[in-house]
PDB file of C-alpha atoms and ligand atoms in Angstrom:
ATOM      1  CA  MET A   5      58.604 143.538 -90.653  1.00  0.00           C
ATOM      2  CA  SER A   6      62.444 143.807 -90.533  1.00  0.00           C
ATOM      3  CA  GLY A   7      64.808 141.127 -91.897  1.00  0.00           C
ATOM      4  CA  ALA A   8      66.092 140.488 -88.338  1.00  0.00           C
ATOM      5  CA  GLU A   9      62.640 139.145 -87.380  1.00  0.00           C
ATOM      6  CA  THR A  10      62.380 136.681 -90.288  1.00  0.00           C
ATOM      7  CA  SER A  11      62.120 133.091 -89.005  1.00  0.00           C
ATOM      8  CA  SER A  12      64.912 130.713 -89.813  1.00  0.00           C
ATOM      9  CA  PRO A  13      64.072 127.428 -91.621  1.00  0.00           C
ATOM     10  CA  GLU A  14      64.733 125.662 -88.321  1.00  0.00           C
ATOM     11  CA  GLU A  15      62.223 127.868 -86.522  1.00  0.00           C
ATOM     12  CA  LEU A  16      59.678 127.357 -89.292  1.00  0.00           C
ATOM     13  CA  ARG A  17      60.038 123.556 -89.048  1.00  0.00           C
ATOM     14  CA  GLU A  18      59.528 123.805 -85.301  1.00  0.00           C
ATOM     15  CA  GLU A  19      56.461 125.973 -85.802  1.00  0.00           C
ATOM     16  CA  VAL A  20      55.023 123.474 -88.315  1.00  0.00           C
ATOM     17  CA  GLU A  21      55.710 120.618 -85.881  1.00  0.00           C
ATOM     18  CA  ARG A  22      53.998 122.518 -83.070  1.00  0.00           C
ATOM     19  CA  LEU A  23      50.950 123.173 -85.252  1.00  0.00           C
ATOM     20  CA  ARG A  24      50.825 119.507 -86.326  1.00  0.00           C
ATOM     21  CA  ALA A  25      50.953 118.395 -82.695  1.00  0.00           C
ATOM     22  CA  ALA A  26      48.188 120.868 -81.773  1.00  0.00           C
ATOM     23  CA  LEU A  27      46.056 119.614 -84.687  1.00  0.00           C
ATOM     24  CA  ALA A  28      46.605 115.979 -83.665  1.00  0.00           C
ATOM     25  CA  ALA A  29      45.589 116.843 -80.095  1.00  0.00           C
ATOM     26  CA  ARG A  30      42.426 118.551 -81.389  1.00  0.00           C
ATOM     27  CA  GLU A  31      41.576 115.538 -83.556  1.00  0.00           C
ATOM     28  CA  ALA A  32      42.068 113.199 -80.610  1.00  0.00           C
ATOM     29  CA  GLN A  33      39.764 115.394 -78.537  1.00  0.00           C
ATOM     30  CA  ALA A  34      37.150 115.339 -81.296  1.00  0.00           C
ATOM     31  CA  VAL A  35      37.295 111.540 -81.480  1.00  0.00           C
ATOM     32  CA  ASP A  36      36.898 111.378 -77.681  1.00  0.00           C
ATOM     33  CA  LYS A  37      33.886 113.704 -77.856  1.00  0.00           C
ATOM     34  CA  GLU A  38      32.317 111.642 -80.624  1.00  0.00           C
ATOM     35  CA  ASN A  39      32.821 108.429 -78.661  1.00  0.00           C
ATOM     36  CA  GLN A  40      31.335 110.075 -75.601  1.00  0.00           C
ATOM     37  CA  LEU A  41      28.291 111.238 -77.598  1.00  0.00           C
ATOM     38  CA  GLN A  42      27.824 107.753 -78.992  1.00  0.00           C
ATOM     39  CA  ARG A  43      27.909 106.362 -75.451  1.00  0.00           C
ATOM     40  CA  TYR A  44      25.282 108.917 -74.380  1.00  0.00           C
ATOM     41  CA  ALA A  45      23.080 108.006 -77.346  1.00  0.00           C
ATOM     42  CA  ALA A  46      23.391 104.289 -76.510  1.00  0.00           C
ATOM     43  CA  ASP A  47      22.534 105.009 -72.848  1.00  0.00           C
ATOM     44  CA  LEU A  48      19.510 107.048 -73.904  1.00  0.00           C
ATOM     45  CA  ARG A  49      18.307 104.289 -76.230  1.00  0.00           C
ATOM     46  CA  GLU A  50      18.670 101.766 -73.405  1.00  0.00           C
ATOM     47  CA  THR A  51      16.833 104.020 -70.923  1.00  0.00           C
ATOM     48  CA  PHE A  52      14.043 104.615 -73.452  1.00  0.00           C
ATOM     49  CA  LYS A  53      13.707 100.858 -74.051  1.00  0.00           C
ATOM     50  CA  GLU A  54      13.528 100.197 -70.316  1.00  0.00           C
ATOM     51  CA  GLU A  55      10.956 102.983 -69.842  1.00  0.00           C
ATOM     52  CA  ARG A  56       8.832 101.560 -72.645  1.00  0.00           C
ATOM     53  CA  ALA A  57       8.977  98.088 -71.104  1.00  0.00           C
ATOM     54  CA  ARG A  58       8.024  99.544 -67.709  1.00  0.00           C
ATOM     55  CA  ALA A  59       5.087 101.471 -69.236  1.00  0.00           C
ATOM     56  CA  GLN A  60       3.909  98.267 -70.956  1.00  0.00           C
ATOM     57  CA  GLU A  61       4.166  96.347 -67.660  1.00  0.00           C
ATOM     58  CA  LEU A  62       2.134  99.062 -65.969  1.00  0.00           C
ATOM     59  CA  ARG A  63      -0.511  98.952 -68.726  1.00  0.00           C
ATOM     60  CA  ASP A  64      -0.657  95.146 -68.444  1.00  0.00           C
ATOM     61  CA  SER A  65      -1.169  95.315 -64.701  1.00  0.00           C
ATOM     62  CA  TYR A  66      -3.887  97.971 -65.128  1.00  0.00           C
ATOM     63  CA  PHE A  67      -5.660  95.660 -67.591  1.00  0.00           C
ATOM     64  CA  ALA A  68      -5.244  92.694 -65.216  1.00  0.00           C
ATOM     65  CA  THR A  69      -6.743  94.752 -62.361  1.00  0.00           C
ATOM     66  CA  VAL A  70      -9.677  95.880 -64.482  1.00  0.00           C
ATOM     67  CA  ARG A  71     -10.274  92.298 -65.729  1.00  0.00           C
ATOM     68  CA  ALA A  72     -10.244  91.029 -62.136  1.00  0.00           C
ATOM     69  CA  LEU A  73     -12.815  93.656 -61.135  1.00  0.00           C
ATOM     70  CA  THR A  74     -14.941  92.898 -64.208  1.00  0.00           C
ATOM     71  CA  ASN A  75     -14.863  89.176 -63.444  1.00  0.00           C
ATOM     72  CA  ALA A  76     -15.853  89.882 -59.840  1.00  0.00           C
ATOM     73  CA  VAL A  77     -18.960  91.720 -61.086  1.00  0.00           C
ATOM     74  CA  GLU A  78     -19.837  89.123 -63.737  1.00  0.00           C
ATOM     75  CA  ALA A  79     -19.255  86.115 -61.479  1.00  0.00           C
ATOM     76  CA  ARG A  80     -22.511  87.035 -59.725  1.00  0.00           C
ATOM     77  CA  ASP A  81     -24.524  86.698 -62.896  1.00  0.00           C
ATOM     78  CA  ALA A  82     -24.164  83.295 -64.516  1.00  0.00           C
ATOM     79  CA  TYR A  83     -26.323  84.312 -67.493  1.00  0.00           C
ATOM     80  CA  THR A  84     -24.324  87.189 -68.881  1.00  0.00           C
ATOM     81  CA  GLY A  85     -21.094  85.191 -69.301  1.00  0.00           C
ATOM     82  CA  LYS A  86     -18.472  87.369 -70.913  1.00  0.00           C
ATOM     83  CA  HIS A  87     -20.931  90.206 -71.482  1.00  0.00           C
ATOM     84  CA  ALA A  88     -18.487  92.966 -70.472  1.00  0.00           C
ATOM     85  CA  GLU A  89     -15.718  91.748 -72.786  1.00  0.00           C
ATOM     86  CA  ARG A  90     -18.100  91.312 -75.740  1.00  0.00           C
ATOM     87  CA  VAL A  91     -19.811  94.625 -75.207  1.00  0.00           C
ATOM     88  CA  ALA A  92     -16.417  96.392 -74.919  1.00  0.00           C
ATOM     89  CA  ALA A  93     -15.377  94.892 -78.266  1.00  0.00           C
ATOM     90  CA  TYR A  94     -18.732  95.871 -79.870  1.00  0.00           C
ATOM     91  CA  ALA A  95     -18.413  99.419 -78.505  1.00  0.00           C
ATOM     92  CA  LEU A  96     -14.881  99.785 -79.931  1.00  0.00           C
ATOM     93  CA  GLU A  97     -16.208  98.707 -83.371  1.00  0.00           C
ATOM     94  CA  ILE A  98     -19.223 101.028 -83.231  1.00  0.00           C
ATOM     95  CA  GLY A  99     -17.008 103.877 -81.955  1.00  0.00           C
ATOM     96  CA  SER A 100     -14.663 103.292 -84.868  1.00  0.00           C
ATOM     97  CA  ALA A 101     -17.642 103.450 -87.288  1.00  0.00           C
ATOM     98  CA  CYS A 102     -18.431 106.840 -85.666  1.00  0.00           C
ATOM     99  CA  GLY A 103     -14.895 107.984 -86.505  1.00  0.00           C
ATOM    100  CA  GLN A 104     -13.499 107.467 -82.991  1.00  0.00           C
ATOM    101  CA  GLU A 105     -10.377 105.375 -82.566  1.00  0.00           C
ATOM    102  CA  TRP A 106     -10.716 104.290 -78.955  1.00  0.00           C
ATOM    103  CA  ALA A 107      -8.753 101.058 -79.298  1.00  0.00           C
ATOM    104  CA  GLY A 108      -5.593 102.882 -78.176  1.00  0.00           C
ATOM    105  CA  SER A 109      -7.296 104.533 -75.168  1.00  0.00           C
ATOM    106  CA  PRO A 110      -7.258 102.015 -72.333  1.00  0.00           C
ATOM    107  CA  GLU A 111      -9.281 104.343 -70.069  1.00  0.00           C
ATOM    108  CA  ILE A 112     -12.280 104.203 -72.403  1.00  0.00           C
ATOM    109  CA  GLU A 113     -12.008 100.435 -72.768  1.00  0.00           C
ATOM    110  CA  PHE A 114     -11.820 100.188 -68.951  1.00  0.00           C
ATOM    111  CA  GLY A 115     -15.090 102.145 -68.784  1.00  0.00           C
ATOM    112  CA  PHE A 116     -16.741  99.686 -71.201  1.00  0.00           C
ATOM    113  CA  LEU A 117     -15.501  96.734 -69.137  1.00  0.00           C
ATOM    114  CA  LEU A 118     -16.433  98.220 -65.756  1.00  0.00           C
ATOM    115  CA  HIS A 119     -19.791  99.776 -66.739  1.00  0.00           C
ATOM    116  CA  ASP A 120     -21.793  97.751 -64.205  1.00  0.00           C
ATOM    117  CA  ILE A 121     -19.268  97.744 -61.356  1.00  0.00           C
ATOM    118  CA  GLY A 122     -21.797  99.623 -59.209  1.00  0.00           C
ATOM    119  CA  LYS A 123     -23.917  96.446 -59.135  1.00  0.00           C
ATOM    120  CA  VAL A 124     -21.593  95.171 -56.383  1.00  0.00           C
ATOM    121  CA  ALA A 125     -23.826  97.202 -54.065  1.00  0.00           C
ATOM    122  CA  VAL A 126     -27.061  95.513 -55.260  1.00  0.00           C
ATOM    123  CA  PRO A 127     -28.063  92.503 -53.114  1.00  0.00           C
ATOM    124  CA  ASP A 128     -28.226  89.086 -54.886  1.00  0.00           C
ATOM    125  CA  SER A 129     -31.877  88.730 -53.867  1.00  0.00           C
ATOM    126  CA  ILE A 130     -32.751  91.737 -56.048  1.00  0.00           C
ATOM    127  CA  LEU A 131     -30.192  91.180 -58.810  1.00  0.00           C
ATOM    128  CA  HIS A 132     -31.440  87.603 -59.382  1.00  0.00           C
ATOM    129  CA  LYS A 133     -35.105  88.094 -58.539  1.00  0.00           C
ATOM    130  CA  PRO A 134     -37.150  86.230 -61.162  1.00  0.00           C
ATOM    131  CA  GLU A 135     -40.402  88.092 -60.351  1.00  0.00           C
ATOM    132  CA  PRO A 136     -41.011  91.693 -61.422  1.00  0.00           C
ATOM    133  CA  LEU A 137     -39.174  94.229 -59.232  1.00  0.00           C
ATOM    134  CA  THR A 138     -41.024  96.532 -56.809  1.00  0.00           C
ATOM    135  CA  PRO A 139     -40.573 100.275 -57.432  1.00  0.00           C
ATOM    136  CA  GLN A 140     -38.168 100.434 -54.435  1.00  0.00           C
ATOM    137  CA  GLU A 141     -36.088  97.549 -55.810  1.00  0.00           C
ATOM    138  CA  ARG A 142     -35.974  99.193 -59.215  1.00  0.00           C
ATOM    139  CA  GLU A 143     -34.820 102.414 -57.579  1.00  0.00           C
ATOM    140  CA  LEU A 144     -32.040 100.545 -55.797  1.00  0.00           C
ATOM    141  CA  ILE A 145     -30.828  98.929 -59.043  1.00  0.00           C
ATOM    142  CA  GLN A 146     -30.919 102.310 -60.744  1.00  0.00           C
ATOM    143  CA  LEU A 147     -28.346 103.587 -58.264  1.00  0.00           C
ATOM    144  CA  HIS A 148     -25.659 101.381 -59.831  1.00  0.00           C
ATOM    145  CA  PRO A 149     -24.293 103.972 -62.311  1.00  0.00           C
ATOM    146  CA  VAL A 150     -23.661 106.483 -59.504  1.00  0.00           C
ATOM    147  CA  THR A 151     -22.265 103.835 -57.120  1.00  0.00           C
ATOM    148  CA  GLY A 152     -19.933 102.651 -59.901  1.00  0.00           C
ATOM    149  CA  TRP A 153     -18.906 106.206 -60.773  1.00  0.00           C
ATOM    150  CA  GLU A 154     -18.024 106.826 -57.119  1.00  0.00           C
ATOM    151  CA  ILE A 155     -15.817 103.732 -57.172  1.00  0.00           C
ATOM    152  CA  VAL A 156     -13.923 104.438 -60.414  1.00  0.00           C
ATOM    153  CA  ARG A 157     -13.505 108.209 -60.126  1.00  0.00           C
ATOM    154  CA  GLN A 158     -11.218 107.686 -57.137  1.00  0.00           C
ATOM    155  CA  VAL A 159      -8.782 105.673 -59.240  1.00  0.00           C
ATOM    156  CA  ASP A 160      -6.421 107.900 -61.236  1.00  0.00           C
ATOM    157  CA  PHE A 161      -5.713 105.514 -64.100  1.00  0.00           C
ATOM    158  CA  LEU A 162      -9.433 105.008 -64.773  1.00  0.00           C
ATOM    159  CA  GLY A 163      -9.886 108.704 -65.716  1.00  0.00           C
ATOM    160  CA  ALA A 164     -12.327 108.857 -68.651  1.00  0.00           C
ATOM    161  CA  ALA A 165     -13.795 105.442 -67.732  1.00  0.00           C
ATOM    162  CA  SER A 166     -16.072 107.175 -65.224  1.00  0.00           C
ATOM    163  CA  ASP A 167     -18.183 108.743 -68.039  1.00  0.00           C
ATOM    164  CA  VAL A 168     -19.320 105.365 -69.359  1.00  0.00           C
ATOM    165  CA  VAL A 169     -19.925 104.055 -65.854  1.00  0.00           C
ATOM    166  CA  ARG A 170     -22.144 106.986 -64.868  1.00  0.00           C
ATOM    167  CA  TYR A 171     -23.996 107.673 -68.112  1.00  0.00           C
ATOM    168  CA  HIS A 172     -24.541 104.261 -69.747  1.00  0.00           C
ATOM    169  CA  HIS A 173     -28.271 104.240 -68.871  1.00  0.00           C
ATOM    170  CA  GLU A 174     -28.975 107.765 -70.091  1.00  0.00           C
ATOM    171  CA  ARG A 175     -31.276 108.013 -73.128  1.00  0.00           C
ATOM    172  CA  TRP A 176     -31.028 110.324 -76.133  1.00  0.00           C
ATOM    173  CA  ASP A 177     -34.534 111.741 -75.375  1.00  0.00           C
ATOM    174  CA  GLY A 178     -33.586 112.642 -71.782  1.00  0.00           C
ATOM    175  CA  THR A 179     -35.698 109.988 -70.026  1.00  0.00           C
ATOM    176  CA  GLY A 180     -32.810 107.815 -68.831  1.00  0.00           C
ATOM    177  CA  TYR A 181     -31.047 107.735 -65.475  1.00  0.00           C
ATOM    178  CA  PRO A 182     -29.339 108.815 -63.211  1.00  0.00           C
ATOM    179  CA  ASP A 183     -29.009 112.432 -64.470  1.00  0.00           C
ATOM    180  CA  ARG A 184     -31.656 112.534 -67.235  1.00  0.00           C
ATOM    181  CA  LEU A 185     -29.075 114.001 -69.613  1.00  0.00           C
ATOM    182  CA  LYS A 186     -30.311 114.583 -73.152  1.00  0.00           C
ATOM    183  CA  GLY A 187     -28.777 114.346 -76.635  1.00  0.00           C
ATOM    184  CA  GLU A 188     -25.171 115.420 -76.968  1.00  0.00           C
ATOM    185  CA  ASP A 189     -24.982 116.304 -73.269  1.00  0.00           C
ATOM    186  CA  ILE A 190     -24.469 112.556 -72.833  1.00  0.00           C
ATOM    187  CA  PRO A 191     -20.787 111.769 -73.491  1.00  0.00           C
ATOM    188  CA  LEU A 192     -20.292 110.034 -76.864  1.00  0.00           C
ATOM    189  CA  THR A 193     -18.585 107.063 -75.191  1.00  0.00           C
ATOM    190  CA  ALA A 194     -21.760 106.425 -73.177  1.00  0.00           C
ATOM    191  CA  ARG A 195     -24.053 106.915 -76.233  1.00  0.00           C
ATOM    192  CA  VAL A 196     -22.026 104.366 -78.195  1.00  0.00           C
ATOM    193  CA  PHE A 197     -21.877 102.015 -75.254  1.00  0.00           C
ATOM    194  CA  ALA A 198     -25.685 102.106 -74.797  1.00  0.00           C
ATOM    195  CA  VAL A 199     -26.142 100.737 -78.339  1.00  0.00           C
ATOM    196  CA  ALA A 200     -23.457  98.075 -77.871  1.00  0.00           C
ATOM    197  CA  ASP A 201     -24.959  97.025 -74.520  1.00  0.00           C
ATOM    198  CA  THR A 202     -28.445  96.580 -76.003  1.00  0.00           C
ATOM    199  CA  LEU A 203     -27.066  94.710 -79.016  1.00  0.00           C
ATOM    200  CA  ASP A 204     -25.362  92.212 -76.718  1.00  0.00           C
ATOM    201  CA  ALA A 205     -28.324  91.929 -74.335  1.00  0.00           C
ATOM    202  CA  LEU A 206     -30.703  91.127 -77.223  1.00  0.00           C
ATOM    203  CA  THR A 207     -28.425  88.580 -78.870  1.00  0.00           C
ATOM    204  CA  THR A 208     -27.663  86.706 -75.619  1.00  0.00           C
ATOM    205  CA  THR A 209     -29.942  84.131 -73.980  1.00  0.00           C
ATOM    206  CA  ARG A 210     -31.392  85.396 -70.692  1.00  0.00           C
ATOM    207  CA  PRO A 211     -33.401  83.421 -68.090  1.00  0.00           C
ATOM    208  CA  TYR A 212     -36.590  85.207 -69.133  1.00  0.00           C
ATOM    209  CA  ARG A 213     -36.170  85.069 -72.949  1.00  0.00           C
ATOM    210  CA  PRO A 214     -34.222  83.379 -75.728  1.00  0.00           C
ATOM    211  CA  SER A 215     -31.615  85.265 -77.730  1.00  0.00           C
ATOM    212  CA  SER A 216     -32.677  87.186 -80.844  1.00  0.00           C
ATOM    213  CA  PRO A 217     -30.908  86.848 -84.175  1.00  0.00           C
ATOM    214  CA  LEU A 218     -28.642  89.779 -85.072  1.00  0.00           C
ATOM    215  CA  SER A 219     -31.079  91.020 -87.751  1.00  0.00           C
ATOM    216  CA  GLU A 220     -33.899  91.248 -85.200  1.00  0.00           C
ATOM    217  CA  ALA A 221     -31.657  93.012 -82.667  1.00  0.00           C
ATOM    218  CA  ARG A 222     -30.653  95.527 -85.344  1.00  0.00           C
ATOM    219  CA  ALA A 223     -34.327  96.181 -86.175  1.00  0.00           C
ATOM    220  CA  LEU A 224     -35.220  96.722 -82.495  1.00  0.00           C
ATOM    221  CA  ILE A 225     -32.329  99.175 -82.057  1.00  0.00           C
ATOM    222  CA  GLU A 226     -33.413 100.964 -85.257  1.00  0.00           C
ATOM    223  CA  GLU A 227     -36.902 101.394 -83.720  1.00  0.00           C
ATOM    224  CA  ALA A 228     -35.347 103.238 -80.765  1.00  0.00           C
ATOM    225  CA  ARG A 229     -33.326 105.567 -83.055  1.00  0.00           C
ATOM    226  CA  GLY A 230     -33.771 109.117 -81.748  1.00  0.00           C
ATOM    227  CA  THR A 231     -35.640 108.050 -78.593  1.00  0.00           C
ATOM    228  CA  GLN A 232     -33.367 105.743 -76.609  1.00  0.00           C
ATOM    229  CA  PHE A 233     -30.337 106.015 -78.900  1.00  0.00           C
ATOM    230  CA  ASP A 234     -28.293 108.683 -80.682  1.00  0.00           C
ATOM    231  CA  PRO A 235     -29.435 108.537 -84.358  1.00  0.00           C
ATOM    232  CA  ASP A 236     -25.844 108.902 -85.631  1.00  0.00           C
ATOM    233  CA  VAL A 237     -24.674 105.961 -83.529  1.00  0.00           C
ATOM    234  CA  VAL A 238     -27.581 103.814 -84.789  1.00  0.00           C
ATOM    235  CA  ASP A 239     -26.647 104.751 -88.382  1.00  0.00           C
ATOM    236  CA  ALA A 240     -23.009 103.854 -87.681  1.00  0.00           C
ATOM    237  CA  LEU A 241     -24.142 100.455 -86.384  1.00  0.00           C
ATOM    238  CA  ALA A 242     -26.142  99.872 -89.586  1.00  0.00           C
ATOM    239  CA  GLY A 243     -22.941 100.284 -91.606  1.00  0.00           C
ATOM    240  CA  ILE A 244     -21.073  97.507 -89.764  1.00  0.00           C
ATOM    241  CA  PRO A 245     -21.447  94.100 -91.437  1.00  0.00           C
ATOM    242  CA  ASP A 246     -22.790  91.129 -89.401  1.00  0.00           C
ATOM    243  CA  ASP A 247     -19.541  89.191 -89.701  1.00  0.00           C
ATOM    244  CA  VAL A 248     -17.719  91.783 -87.548  1.00  0.00           C
ATOM    245  CA  PHE A 249     -20.038  90.972 -84.619  1.00  0.00           C
ATOM    246  CA  GLU A 250     -20.023  87.251 -85.394  1.00  0.00           C
ATOM    247  CA  ARG A 251     -16.218  87.239 -85.312  1.00  0.00           C
ATOM    248  CA  ILE A 252     -16.222  88.965 -81.883  1.00  0.00           C
ATOM    249  CA  ARG A 253     -18.775  86.439 -80.580  1.00  0.00           C
ATOM    250  CA  SER A 254     -16.732  83.489 -81.778  1.00  0.00           C
ATOM    251  CA  GLU A 255     -13.481  84.935 -80.397  1.00  0.00           C
ATOM    252  CA  ILE A 256     -14.804  85.919 -76.968  1.00  0.00           C
ATOM    253  CA  GLY A 257     -17.600  83.377 -76.591  1.00  0.00           C
TER     254      GLY A 257
HETATM  255 FE1  LIG B 310     -25.845  99.078 -66.133  1.00  0.00          FE
END
């Protein structure tokens, strides 16, 4: 570099000033960017909060719809009271004792609540008949799992609920209905539900018999271990203390 090209002090000062101005402009840009990013983050948080609230609203309205349907089924049978709600709570407890956390899966709970929805197609004269049923009447009642399954499988948000609805009268030994499924071919939700359903039926007063104490109901279920019921589910039930079921009964009624 020749001496003629050396910058004068004046030129150097100008250069420094120019660089300072450029740096200040860059810093201002960076601050703008940061502010913009913070605004985006705040918008995203707000959108996420709104989405969560909307999802909760949707879940609440699904539950309200399922409750309304459940009440419509139960209103026809004055003796079962809040059977569906109790049995759903029992099934969640027994499922949990089997290592299944279904409490966060509304679809499964919907299945427990709606298990007998197919009974809407059974005439009152048969549903409430005090005398023994004829074989034809029994056949008609035994259609309720399939009728119910046809109702719920058409509703997207009920998804997995249809398993409980269709298979809740299957038996571990393959002699149940409607499909005579056997053992683990029966979905676990339905195997658990079958135990919960019987537990509630036995401990509730019915027109044709008084309610049994919990200990007696447990013994009767134990007798059907491996025939009507999945042995593992019966064992899981045995590990749940009485006060769990008593608490559910006092909370739900
Ligand atoms: Fe049923």
